[in-house]
Coordinates of C-alpha atoms and ligand atoms in Angstrom, one line a residue:
Chain A
M1 CA -5.0 -61.7 -1.9
A2 CA -4.9 -58.0 -2.5
E3 CA -1.5 -56.5 -2.7
Y4 CA -0.7 -53.3 -0.8
K5 CA 1.3 -51.2 -3.2
R6 CA 2.3 -47.6 -3.6
P7 CA -0.3 -45.9 -5.9
Q8 CA 0.9 -45.1 -9.4
S9 CA -0.3 -41.6 -9.0
L10 CA 2.3 -40.9 -6.4
K11 CA 6.0 -40.6 -7.0
P12 CA 8.2 -43.3 -5.4
M13 CA 9.3 -41.1 -2.5
A14 CA 8.6 -40.7 1.2
T15 CA 5.6 -38.7 2.2
P16 CA 6.5 -35.1 2.9
Y17 CA 4.0 -34.9 5.8
C18 CA 4.8 -35.0 9.5
P19 CA 4.5 -38.4 11.2
G20 CA 0.9 -39.2 11.9
C21 CA -0.6 -36.5 9.6
L22 CA -3.7 -37.6 7.9
H23 CA -3.0 -35.4 4.8
A24 CA -0.7 -38.3 3.8
L25 CA -3.6 -40.8 4.0
A26 CA -6.1 -38.4 2.3
T27 CA -3.6 -37.9 -0.6
R28 CA -3.1 -41.6 -0.8
L29 CA -6.9 -42.3 -1.0
V30 CA -7.3 -39.9 -3.8
A31 CA -4.3 -41.5 -5.6
D32 CA -5.7 -45.0 -5.1
V33 CA -9.1 -44.0 -6.5
I34 CA -7.5 -42.4 -9.5
D35 CA -5.4 -45.5 -10.1
E36 CA -8.5 -47.7 -9.8
L37 CA -10.4 -45.6 -12.3
Q38 CA -7.3 -45.7 -14.6
Q39 CA -7.2 -41.9 -14.7
S40 CA -3.6 -41.2 -13.7
Q41 CA -2.8 -39.8 -17.1
N42 CA -6.1 -38.0 -17.4
A43 CA -6.3 -36.4 -14.0
I44 CA -5.2 -32.8 -13.2
N45 CA -4.5 -32.1 -9.6
V46 CA -5.0 -28.5 -8.6
V47 CA -2.9 -28.1 -5.5
S48 CA -3.7 -25.3 -3.0
V49 CA -1.6 -23.3 -0.6
G50 CA -1.1 -24.9 2.8
C51 CA 0.6 -28.2 3.7
S52 CA -1.1 -29.7 0.7
A53 CA 1.3 -27.7 -1.5
L54 CA 3.7 -30.4 -0.8
N55 CA 1.7 -32.6 -3.2
L56 CA 3.2 -30.5 -6.0
Y57 CA 6.4 -32.5 -5.5
T58 CA 4.9 -35.9 -4.7
W59 CA 2.1 -36.2 -7.2
K60 CA 2.7 -38.3 -10.3
G61 CA 0.5 -36.9 -13.0
D62 CA -0.3 -33.4 -14.2
V63 CA -0.3 -30.9 -11.4
I64 CA -0.7 -27.2 -11.0
G65 CA -0.2 -24.9 -8.0
A66 CA -2.9 -22.4 -7.3
A67 CA -2.8 -19.2 -5.2
H68 CA -4.1 -19.4 -1.7
G69 CA -7.9 -20.0 -1.8
R70 CA -8.1 -19.7 -5.6
A71 CA -7.9 -23.4 -6.6
P72 CA -11.7 -23.5 -7.5
A73 CA -11.2 -20.6 -9.9
V74 CA -8.1 -22.2 -11.4
A75 CA -9.9 -25.5 -11.8
T76 CA -12.8 -23.6 -13.4
G77 CA -10.4 -22.2 -16.1
I78 CA -8.9 -25.6 -16.7
K79 CA -12.1 -27.6 -16.8
R80 CA -13.8 -25.1 -19.2
C81 CA -10.8 -25.5 -21.6
L82 CA -10.3 -29.3 -21.1
P83 CA -13.7 -30.7 -20.3
D84 CA -12.6 -34.3 -20.8
R85 CA -10.0 -34.3 -18.1
L86 CA -10.6 -35.4 -14.5
V87 CA -10.0 -32.2 -12.6
F88 CA -9.9 -31.9 -8.8
T89 CA -8.7 -29.4 -6.2
Y90 CA -7.2 -30.5 -2.9
Q91 CA -7.6 -27.7 -0.3
G92 CA -7.1 -27.1 3.4
D93 CA -9.6 -25.4 5.6
G94 CA -7.9 -22.0 5.8
D95 CA -7.5 -22.1 2.0
L96 CA -11.1 -23.2 1.3
A97 CA -13.2 -21.8 4.1
A98 CA -11.4 -18.5 4.9
I99 CA -9.5 -16.8 2.1
G100 CA -11.1 -18.8 -0.6
L101 CA -14.7 -18.7 0.6
A102 CA -15.9 -16.7 -2.4
E103 CA -14.2 -18.9 -4.9
I104 CA -15.5 -22.2 -3.4
M105 CA -19.1 -21.0 -3.0
S106 CA -19.2 -19.5 -6.5
A107 CA -17.7 -22.5 -8.3
A108 CA -20.1 -24.8 -6.4
N109 CA -23.0 -22.5 -7.3
R110 CA -22.1 -22.5 -10.9
G111 CA -22.0 -26.3 -10.8
E112 CA -18.6 -26.5 -12.3
N113 CA -17.9 -30.1 -13.3
F114 CA -14.9 -30.8 -11.1
T115 CA -14.3 -32.3 -7.7
V116 CA -13.2 -30.6 -4.5
I117 CA -11.3 -32.6 -1.9
F118 CA -11.4 -30.6 1.3
A119 CA -9.0 -31.6 4.1
N120 CA -10.3 -30.1 7.3
N121 CA -7.6 -30.3 10.0
Q122 CA -9.1 -27.3 12.0
T123 CA -5.8 -25.4 11.9
Y124 CA -3.4 -23.5 9.6
G125 CA -0.9 -26.2 9.5
M126 CA 1.6 -24.7 7.1
T127 CA 2.0 -21.4 8.9
G128 CA 2.4 -23.0 12.3
G129 CA -1.0 -23.6 13.9
Q130 CA -3.0 -20.3 13.9
M131 CA -6.8 -20.4 14.2
A132 CA -8.6 -21.7 11.2
P133 CA -12.3 -21.0 10.3
T134 CA -12.9 -24.6 11.4
T135 CA -11.0 -24.5 14.7
L136 CA -13.4 -25.9 17.3
I137 CA -14.8 -23.8 20.2
G138 CA -12.3 -23.9 23.0
Q139 CA -9.6 -25.4 20.8
K140 CA -6.2 -23.8 21.3
S141 CA -4.2 -22.4 18.5
T142 CA -1.3 -19.9 18.3
T143 CA -3.8 -17.0 17.8
T144 CA -6.4 -18.4 20.3
P145 CA -4.0 -19.3 23.1
F146 CA -6.8 -19.6 25.6
G147 CA -9.0 -21.5 23.3
R148 CA -11.4 -20.3 20.5
D149 CA -13.9 -17.9 21.9
P150 CA -17.1 -17.6 19.8
M151 CA -17.8 -14.1 21.2
T152 CA -14.8 -12.7 19.3
T153 CA -14.1 -15.3 16.6
G154 CA -17.5 -16.8 15.7
Y155 CA -18.1 -20.4 15.2
P156 CA -16.4 -23.2 13.2
L157 CA -17.7 -23.1 9.6
K158 CA -19.6 -26.2 8.4
M159 CA -18.8 -26.3 4.7
C160 CA -20.8 -29.4 3.8
E161 CA -23.9 -27.9 5.3
L162 CA -23.3 -24.7 3.4
M163 CA -22.7 -26.5 0.1
A164 CA -25.8 -28.6 0.6
V165 CA -28.2 -25.6 0.4
L166 CA -26.9 -24.7 -3.0
E167 CA -28.9 -26.0 -6.0
A168 CA -26.1 -27.0 -8.3
P169 CA -23.8 -29.4 -6.4
V170 CA -24.6 -33.1 -7.1
F171 CA -22.7 -34.8 -4.3
V172 CA -21.6 -33.4 -1.0
A173 CA -20.3 -35.6 1.8
R174 CA -18.1 -35.6 4.9
Y175 CA -15.9 -38.4 6.2
A176 CA -13.6 -38.8 9.2
L177 CA -10.3 -40.4 8.5
N178 CA -9.6 -41.4 12.1
S179 CA -11.1 -45.0 11.8
P180 CA -10.8 -47.8 9.3
K181 CA -14.5 -47.5 8.6
G182 CA -14.2 -43.8 8.0
V183 CA -11.3 -44.4 5.6
M184 CA -13.2 -47.1 3.6
D185 CA -16.3 -44.9 3.4
A186 CA -14.2 -41.9 2.3
K187 CA -12.6 -43.9 -0.5
K188 CA -16.0 -44.9 -1.7
G189 CA -17.2 -41.2 -1.6
I190 CA -14.1 -40.0 -3.5
R191 CA -14.8 -42.7 -6.1
K192 CA -18.4 -41.7 -6.4
A193 CA -17.5 -38.0 -6.8
F194 CA -14.9 -38.8 -9.5
E195 CA -17.4 -41.1 -11.3
L196 CA -20.1 -38.4 -11.3
Q197 CA -17.6 -35.9 -12.7
M198 CA -16.6 -38.3 -15.4
A199 CA -20.2 -38.7 -16.3
G200 CA -20.5 -34.9 -16.6
K201 CA -23.0 -34.6 -13.8
G202 CA -21.5 -31.5 -12.1
F203 CA -19.9 -30.2 -8.9
T204 CA -18.8 -32.7 -6.2
F205 CA -17.5 -31.9 -2.8
I206 CA -15.7 -34.3 -0.4
E207 CA -14.8 -33.1 3.1
L208 CA -12.2 -35.2 4.9
L209 CA -11.8 -34.7 8.6
T210 CA -8.1 -34.8 9.3
N211 CA -5.7 -34.0 12.2
C212 CA -2.5 -32.1 12.8
P213 CA -0.4 -33.8 15.5
T214 CA 2.3 -31.1 15.2
N215 CA 0.1 -28.1 15.7
W216 CA -2.5 -29.7 18.0
G217 CA 0.5 -30.6 20.1
M218 CA -0.6 -34.3 20.5
G219 CA 0.7 -37.7 19.6
P220 CA -0.9 -39.1 16.5
I221 CA -2.9 -41.7 18.4
D222 CA -4.2 -39.0 20.7
T223 CA -5.4 -36.9 17.8
L224 CA -7.5 -39.7 16.6
E225 CA -9.2 -40.0 20.0
Y226 CA -9.6 -36.2 20.1
M227 CA -11.4 -36.3 16.8
N228 CA -13.8 -38.9 18.2
T229 CA -14.7 -36.8 21.2
N230 CA -14.5 -33.3 19.8
T231 CA -14.3 -33.0 16.0
I232 CA -16.9 -35.6 14.9
P233 CA -19.7 -34.5 17.3
Y234 CA -19.5 -31.0 15.7
F235 CA -18.6 -31.9 12.1
K236 CA -20.9 -34.8 11.6
P237 CA -19.9 -37.3 8.9
G238 CA -22.5 -38.2 6.3
I239 CA -23.8 -37.6 2.9
Y240 CA -25.3 -34.0 2.8
K241 CA -26.4 -34.0 -0.8
D242 CA -26.8 -36.8 -3.4
K243 CA -28.8 -35.4 -6.3
E244 CA -28.4 -38.6 -8.4
S245 CA -29.9 -40.9 -5.8
E246 CA -32.6 -38.4 -4.9
A247 CA -33.6 -38.2 -8.5
Chain B
M1 CA -9.6 -7.5 -44.8
E2 CA -12.9 -6.5 -43.3
K3 CA -13.7 -2.8 -42.4
K4 CA -16.0 -2.0 -39.6
F5 CA -17.1 1.0 -37.6
M6 CA -16.8 0.0 -34.1
K7 CA -16.5 1.0 -30.4
G8 CA -13.0 0.6 -28.9
C9 CA -13.9 -2.1 -26.3
E10 CA -15.8 -4.2 -28.8
A11 CA -13.0 -3.8 -31.4
I12 CA -10.4 -5.2 -29.1
A13 CA -12.7 -8.0 -28.1
E14 CA -13.1 -9.0 -31.7
A15 CA -9.4 -8.6 -32.3
A16 CA -8.8 -11.0 -29.4
V17 CA -11.0 -13.6 -30.9
R18 CA -9.3 -13.3 -34.2
G19 CA -5.9 -13.5 -32.5
G20 CA -6.9 -16.9 -31.1
C21 CA -8.4 -16.1 -27.7
R22 CA -10.6 -18.9 -26.6
F23 CA -11.2 -18.1 -22.9
F24 CA -12.3 -15.0 -21.1
A25 CA -13.1 -14.5 -17.5
G26 CA -13.9 -11.1 -16.0
Y27 CA -16.0 -9.1 -13.6
P28 CA -18.1 -6.0 -14.5
I29 CA -16.5 -2.6 -14.1
T30 CA -17.0 0.6 -16.0
P31 CA -15.6 1.6 -18.5
Q32 CA -14.8 -1.8 -20.0
N33 CA -18.1 -3.7 -19.7
E34 CA -18.5 -3.9 -23.5
I35 CA -15.6 -6.3 -23.6
P36 CA -17.2 -9.1 -21.5
E37 CA -20.6 -8.3 -23.0
Y38 CA -19.3 -8.8 -26.5
L39 CA -17.3 -12.0 -25.6
S40 CA -20.2 -13.6 -23.8
W41 CA -21.8 -14.3 -27.2
R42 CA -18.8 -14.2 -29.4
L43 CA -16.6 -16.7 -27.8
P44 CA -19.2 -19.6 -27.8
Q45 CA -19.5 -19.0 -31.6
V46 CA -15.9 -20.1 -32.1
G47 CA -15.9 -22.9 -29.5
G48 CA -14.4 -20.7 -26.7
A49 CA -15.5 -20.3 -23.1
F50 CA -16.8 -17.2 -21.3
V51 CA -17.1 -17.1 -17.6
Q52 CA -18.4 -14.1 -15.5
G53 CA -16.3 -14.5 -12.4
E54 CA -17.4 -13.7 -8.9
S55 CA -14.6 -11.1 -8.6
E56 CA -11.5 -9.9 -10.4
V57 CA -9.5 -12.2 -8.0
A58 CA -11.4 -15.2 -9.2
S59 CA -11.3 -14.1 -12.9
I60 CA -7.6 -13.7 -13.1
N61 CA -7.2 -17.1 -11.5
M62 CA -9.5 -18.7 -14.0
V63 CA -7.3 -17.1 -16.7
Y64 CA -4.3 -18.7 -14.9
G65 CA -6.0 -22.1 -15.1
A66 CA -7.1 -21.6 -18.7
A67 CA -3.6 -20.4 -19.8
A68 CA -2.1 -23.5 -18.2
T69 CA -4.1 -25.6 -20.6
G70 CA -2.3 -23.8 -23.5
K71 CA -5.5 -22.0 -24.6
R72 CA -5.2 -18.2 -25.3
A73 CA -6.8 -16.6 -22.3
L74 CA -7.9 -13.0 -21.7
T75 CA -9.2 -10.9 -18.9
S76 CA -10.1 -7.2 -18.8
S77 CA -10.9 -4.7 -16.1
S78 CA -10.2 -1.1 -14.9
G79 CA -8.1 0.3 -12.1
P80 CA -9.9 -1.0 -9.0
G81 CA -10.2 -4.5 -10.6
I82 CA -6.6 -4.5 -11.9
S83 CA -5.5 -4.0 -8.3
L84 CA -7.4 -7.1 -7.3
K85 CA -5.8 -9.0 -10.2
A86 CA -2.3 -8.1 -9.0
E87 CA -1.9 -11.4 -7.1
G88 CA -2.9 -13.5 -10.1
I89 CA -0.8 -11.6 -12.5
S90 CA 2.2 -12.2 -10.3
Y91 CA 1.4 -15.9 -10.3
L92 CA 1.2 -15.9 -14.1
A93 CA 4.6 -14.4 -14.2
S94 CA 6.0 -16.9 -11.7
A95 CA 4.4 -20.0 -13.3
Q96 CA 5.5 -18.6 -16.7
L97 CA 2.1 -18.6 -18.2
P98 CA 1.1 -16.5 -21.2
A99 CA -2.1 -14.5 -20.9
V100 CA -3.4 -11.0 -21.9
I101 CA -4.8 -8.5 -19.4
V102 CA -6.6 -5.4 -20.7
N103 CA -6.9 -2.3 -18.5
I104 CA -9.4 0.3 -19.7
S105 CA -8.3 2.9 -17.2
R106 CA -10.3 5.4 -15.3
G107 CA -9.7 8.1 -12.6
G108 CA -7.9 7.0 -9.5
P109 CA -6.8 6.4 -6.8
G110 CA -9.4 4.3 -4.9
L111 CA -12.8 3.9 -6.5
G112 CA -11.8 7.2 -8.1
S113 CA -14.1 8.0 -10.9
I114 CA -15.6 6.1 -13.9
Q115 CA -14.4 8.8 -16.4
P116 CA -11.3 8.1 -18.4
A117 CA -7.8 8.7 -17.0
Q118 CA -4.2 7.5 -17.6
S119 CA -3.7 6.9 -13.9
D120 CA -2.3 3.4 -14.0
Y121 CA 1.1 3.9 -15.8
L122 CA 3.2 3.3 -12.7
Q123 CA 1.2 0.2 -11.7
A124 CA 1.4 -1.2 -15.3
T125 CA 5.1 -0.6 -15.9
K126 CA 6.6 -1.0 -12.5
A127 CA 4.6 -3.3 -10.3
L128 CA 1.6 -5.2 -11.7
G129 CA 2.0 -7.5 -8.7
H130 CA 4.4 -8.4 -5.9
G131 CA 7.8 -10.1 -6.4
G132 CA 9.6 -7.9 -8.9
F133 CA 8.5 -9.1 -12.4
R134 CA 7.7 -7.1 -15.5
A135 CA 5.2 -7.5 -18.3
M136 CA 5.1 -5.9 -21.7
V137 CA 2.6 -3.0 -21.8
F138 CA 1.1 -2.0 -25.1
A139 CA -0.6 1.5 -25.2
P140 CA -2.5 2.0 -28.5
A141 CA -3.6 5.5 -29.5
T142 CA -6.0 4.6 -32.3
L143 CA -8.6 1.8 -32.5
Q144 CA -6.7 0.3 -35.5
E145 CA -3.6 0.2 -33.4
A146 CA -5.5 -1.4 -30.5
V147 CA -6.9 -4.1 -32.9
D148 CA -3.4 -4.9 -34.3
L149 CA -1.7 -5.0 -30.9
T150 CA -4.4 -7.1 -29.3
Y151 CA -4.4 -9.5 -32.3
N152 CA -0.7 -10.1 -31.8
A153 CA -0.5 -9.9 -28.0
W154 CA -0.5 -13.7 -27.5
E155 CA 2.5 -14.1 -29.8
Y156 CA 4.5 -12.0 -27.3
A157 CA 2.9 -13.7 -24.3
E158 CA 3.7 -17.1 -25.6
R159 CA 7.1 -16.4 -27.0
Y160 CA 8.2 -15.1 -23.6
R161 CA 5.8 -17.2 -21.4
N162 CA 4.8 -14.0 -19.6
P163 CA 1.6 -12.0 -19.2
V164 CA 1.1 -9.0 -21.5
M165 CA -1.0 -5.9 -20.7
I166 CA -2.9 -3.7 -23.0
L167 CA -3.4 -0.3 -21.4
M168 CA -6.0 1.9 -22.9
D169 CA -8.0 4.6 -21.2
G170 CA -11.8 4.9 -21.1
C171 CA -11.8 7.4 -24.0
L172 CA -10.3 4.9 -26.4
G173 CA -12.6 2.2 -25.0
A174 CA -15.7 4.3 -25.7
I175 CA -15.0 6.1 -29.0
M176 CA -16.0 4.6 -32.4
E177 CA -13.6 4.5 -35.3
E178 CA -13.3 2.5 -38.5
V179 CA -11.1 -0.5 -38.1
E180 CA -9.9 -3.3 -40.4
F181 CA -9.8 -6.7 -38.9
P182 CA -7.2 -9.3 -39.8
E183 CA -8.1 -12.9 -40.6
M184 CA -9.0 -15.3 -37.9
K185 CA -5.9 -17.1 -36.7
E186 CA -6.3 -20.9 -37.0
L187 CA -4.6 -22.5 -34.1
T188 CA -4.1 -26.2 -34.8
A189 CA -2.7 -29.0 -32.6
D190 CA 0.8 -27.9 -33.7
N191 CA 0.2 -24.9 -31.6
V192 CA -0.1 -26.9 -28.4
K193 CA 2.6 -25.8 -26.0
E194 CA 5.2 -28.3 -25.0
W195 CA 4.8 -27.2 -21.3
C196 CA 1.0 -27.1 -21.0
L197 CA -1.5 -29.4 -19.3
D198 CA -3.2 -30.5 -22.5
R199 CA -2.4 -34.0 -23.6
I200 CA -3.8 -33.6 -27.1
D201 CA -0.3 -34.3 -28.5
G202 CA -0.4 -37.7 -26.9
R203 CA 2.5 -37.0 -24.5
E204 CA 3.1 -39.6 -21.7
D205 CA 5.2 -37.5 -19.4
D206 CA 3.7 -35.4 -16.6
H207 CA 3.6 -31.6 -16.5
M208 CA 3.9 -29.4 -13.4
I209 CA 2.8 -25.8 -13.5
T210 CA 4.1 -24.2 -10.4
P211 CA 4.1 -20.7 -8.9
I212 CA 6.6 -21.8 -6.2
L213 CA 10.1 -23.1 -6.7
P214 CA 13.0 -24.2 -4.6
E215 CA 15.3 -21.2 -3.9
P216 CA 18.1 -21.9 -6.4
L217 CA 15.6 -22.6 -9.2
L218 CA 13.7 -19.4 -8.4
E219 CA 16.9 -17.4 -8.5
K220 CA 17.7 -19.0 -11.9
L221 CA 14.2 -18.1 -13.1
N222 CA 14.6 -14.5 -12.1
I223 CA 18.0 -14.2 -13.7
G224 CA 16.5 -15.5 -16.9
K225 CA 13.6 -13.1 -16.7
G226 CA 16.0 -10.2 -16.1
M227 CA 17.8 -11.2 -19.3
Q228 CA 14.5 -11.5 -21.1
Y229 CA 13.5 -7.9 -20.1
K230 CA 16.7 -6.6 -21.6
M231 CA 16.0 -8.5 -24.8
W232 CA 12.5 -7.0 -25.0
E233 CA 14.1 -3.6 -25.0
K234 CA 16.2 -4.5 -28.0
L235 CA 13.7 -6.5 -30.0
D236 CA 10.2 -5.4 -29.0
T237 CA 10.3 -1.6 -28.2
K238 CA 7.6 0.1 -30.3
V239 CA 7.5 3.9 -30.6
E240 CA 6.3 6.6 -33.0
E241 CA 8.8 9.5 -33.6
F242 CA 7.1 12.5 -35.1
M243 CA 8.8 15.6 -36.6
L244 CA 12.0 15.2 -34.4
E245 CA 14.6 16.1 -37.0
D246 CA 14.9 19.8 -36.2
A247 CA 12.9 19.8 -33.0
E248 CA 13.8 22.3 -30.2
Y249 CA 10.9 21.0 -28.1
V250 CA 9.8 17.4 -27.8
V251 CA 6.5 16.3 -26.5
V252 CA 6.2 12.9 -24.9
A253 CA 2.7 11.4 -24.7
Y254 CA 1.0 8.0 -25.1
G255 CA -2.5 6.8 -25.9
I256 CA -5.3 9.4 -25.8
A257 CA -2.9 12.1 -24.6
A258 CA -0.8 11.6 -27.7
R259 CA -3.7 12.1 -30.0
V260 CA -4.5 15.4 -28.3
A261 CA -0.9 16.4 -28.1
K262 CA -0.3 15.7 -31.8
E263 CA -2.9 18.2 -32.7
A264 CA -1.1 20.8 -30.6
V265 CA 2.2 19.9 -32.2
L266 CA 0.8 20.3 -35.7
R267 CA -0.8 23.7 -34.8
L268 CA 2.5 24.9 -33.3
R269 CA 4.4 23.7 -36.4
E270 CA 2.0 25.8 -38.6
E271 CA 3.0 28.8 -36.4
G272 CA 6.6 28.1 -37.1
C273 CA 7.6 26.4 -33.9
K274 CA 10.2 23.6 -34.2
I275 CA 8.4 20.9 -32.2
G276 CA 8.1 17.2 -32.4
M277 CA 6.8 14.2 -30.4
V278 CA 7.8 10.9 -29.1
R279 CA 4.9 8.5 -28.6
P280 CA 5.7 5.3 -26.7
I281 CA 3.6 2.4 -28.0
T282 CA 5.2 0.0 -25.6
L283 CA 5.3 1.6 -22.2
Y284 CA 7.4 -1.3 -21.1
P285 CA 9.9 -1.7 -22.6
F286 CA 10.1 2.1 -22.6
P287 CA 11.5 3.6 -25.8
K288 CA 14.6 4.8 -24.0
A289 CA 16.7 5.4 -27.2
S290 CA 14.2 7.8 -28.7
L291 CA 14.7 10.2 -25.8
N292 CA 18.4 9.4 -25.0
N293 CA 19.5 10.0 -28.6
L294 CA 17.8 13.4 -29.1
D295 CA 20.2 16.1 -30.3
Y296 CA 20.4 18.0 -27.0
T297 CA 22.5 20.8 -28.7
K298 CA 19.1 21.7 -30.3
V299 CA 16.5 20.4 -27.8
K300 CA 15.5 23.1 -25.3
G301 CA 12.8 21.2 -23.4
V302 CA 10.9 18.0 -23.2
I303 CA 7.2 18.2 -22.3
D304 CA 5.4 15.2 -20.7
I305 CA 1.6 15.3 -21.5
E306 CA -0.5 12.8 -19.6
M307 CA -4.1 12.5 -18.6
T308 CA -3.1 12.1 -14.9
I309 CA -1.7 14.4 -12.2
P310 CA 1.0 14.2 -11.2
A311 CA 2.6 12.8 -14.4
Q312 CA 3.7 9.2 -13.9
M313 CA 5.9 8.7 -17.0
R314 CA 8.1 11.6 -15.9
E315 CA 10.8 9.6 -14.1
D316 CA 11.2 7.3 -17.1
I317 CA 11.6 10.4 -19.3
E318 CA 14.1 12.1 -16.9
L319 CA 16.2 9.0 -16.8
Q320 CA 16.9 9.5 -20.5
V321 CA 17.1 13.2 -20.7
K322 CA 19.7 13.1 -17.9
D323 CA 19.4 16.9 -17.1
R324 CA 20.5 17.8 -20.6
C325 CA 17.4 20.1 -20.8
P326 CA 14.4 20.9 -18.6
V327 CA 11.4 18.5 -18.4
Y328 CA 7.9 20.0 -18.1
E329 CA 4.6 18.3 -17.4
Y330 CA 1.0 19.1 -18.1
G331 CA -2.1 17.0 -17.5
R332 CA -5.6 16.6 -16.3
S333 CA -6.7 14.1 -13.7
G334 CA -9.5 12.4 -11.9
G335 CA -11.6 11.8 -15.0
M336 CA -11.3 15.4 -16.3
L337 CA -10.3 15.1 -19.9
L338 CA -7.4 16.7 -21.8
D339 CA -8.8 19.1 -24.5
D340 CA -7.2 20.5 -27.6
D341 CA -7.0 24.1 -26.4
G342 CA -5.8 23.2 -22.9
V343 CA -3.0 21.1 -24.2
Y344 CA -2.1 23.6 -27.0
E345 CA -2.0 26.5 -24.5
A346 CA 0.1 24.6 -22.0
I347 CA 2.7 23.6 -24.6
A348 CA 2.6 27.1 -26.4
K349 CA 3.3 28.8 -23.0
I350 CA 6.5 26.7 -22.6
V351 CA 7.6 26.9 -26.2
K352 CA 6.8 30.5 -26.9
G353 CA 7.3 31.9 -23.4
G354 CA 10.8 30.4 -23.4
E355 CA 9.8 29.2 -20.0
Ligands
TPP1 C1 -2.3 -14.6 0.1 C2 -1.6 -15.5 1.1 N1 -1.9 -15.2 2.4 C3 -1.3 -16.0 3.3 C4 -0.4 -17.0 3.0 C5 0.2 -17.8 4.0 N2 -0.3 -19.2 4.2 C6 0.3 -20.2 3.6 S1 -0.4 -21.7 4.0 C7 -1.6 -20.9 5.0 C8 -2.6 -21.6 5.8 C9 -3.0 -22.9 5.2 O1 -3.9 -23.5 6.1 P1 -4.9 -24.6 5.6 O2 -5.5 -24.2 4.3 O3 -5.8 -24.9 6.7 O4 -4.0 -25.8 5.2 P2 -3.0 -26.7 6.1 O5 -1.7 -26.2 6.0 O6 -3.6 -26.7 7.5 O7 -3.1 -28.1 5.5 C10 -1.4 -19.5 5.0 C11 -2.2 -18.5 5.7 C12 -0.2 -17.2 1.6 N3 0.6 -18.2 1.1 N4 -0.8 -16.4 0.7

């Protein structure tokens, strides 16, 4: 019988995330896959600015904090110098899809051989729930108190779709972490991305749809239901690019 | 030792490679493009990596990542790009990462002009980024000096785990001079830093490189850095003192301005004027003692010559002169160059006119 244990790649301490926050699950999935691949000593976690910065203190393994949005540039510098290490960034949606849009698109377009884990919670969690580039139309935030209005703020950015039109990325996929199936699929996707990186195949991008009970102002269970009815219809889970299988 | 006739930007690029630099990231901007162009083919020859970043912001953060691996990393730019690097330079200081940043400066502010100027002294010495950190700033006046300072820049960066800046204006970047290159530094596994992300030394413990710290630790870091800056002043200040013994007037100038001013000093000496010069080679730490210890019973005036208007080094000079004599300034700005006659006449007017 499989034993449910704390991943080796996390320090033996309580999760720093709010109750019900899927950042905790997303981090755990990454840690589990790294354990399974026996890469905990070989991995380098490039932590971004946002709630995910908390991973600086909970990650067991080599870890580096990047400036807001710049994790793909930092990972580029690391991977070019240490090509044999398993390098990944873990970024929120404000970090990746707003302030860091140039860095993510350019790193992907260069086909840098590292993996991006993109936690899309449709809000700026760390700074208290302002509108993110991924906030849904009509979704309330502290800077869209009446709901996001596309006439003044545009539309939620679909990063997987953007990534998929680039030549260089080898694997681009989106998973929703609000159901057991979504979680299992996500874990498989993360594993595939890391394996492709270890085989030197190139840039891999995993988007994980997550929640933010605190800033969405909902109980954790309600956020999962909200994701079913609002998030998933707009941000459709699926594999957007799989160069190896196509080949 | 190998002698070569070379352009300034290319000379420092080669000196960087010989000094152990194995990573470069940068974004094109005049007048420093010969640095990335040279390194794009030179670094791969020695097993290094070259990346043309999508911006200066990205480039400095690539350098941040590379430096974290323990590799010697470099970026170069000019005024507008250095402003964009400010965030990343501050992060280097915070995470205690060594790296070298070259600024081949041009006319400012704003997009300014692409012609040479010494318009970034204040930025380089007072605020390379937010948060109140300092970096050593080397200001060569000849290409040989540029080669030697660049070659050794990582020794300082690594010793103090802090970024180092080489500040050189577009004139020095573009001129050609004969330079002698030192031997290639061979960096072995022994050189691997005990704090870095590399595991080539077989370590089993984990390393964290962080630009954010709990408040008590951040305060401790800043107290330590403050002590370090004082130490640089004692150990690492570099300055050229020229004909000061009997000087009644003292010119202060660095980089290209010092070359032009030295000609004027020599010309005035020939005419019998008692004049000398202080040339800061490190702009930070500033060579305070050279100015503080002048014999002010003799010195009648200190003249700040800079290729920027208004003069930016003036406050640093005045803090040492302490009102013991007048401080004058002369310069050109916006990409208009200092010339021999202009500088000579400006100084002669002060010295001879008893102004
Ligand atoms: C240059 C800069 N601008 C702004 C901030 C403030 N800031 C910290 S976290 C954050 C938003 C993070 O949101 P997101 O990336 O969506 O991650 P989350 O916290 O939701 O997981 C912002 C704007 C910063 N640290 N640096």
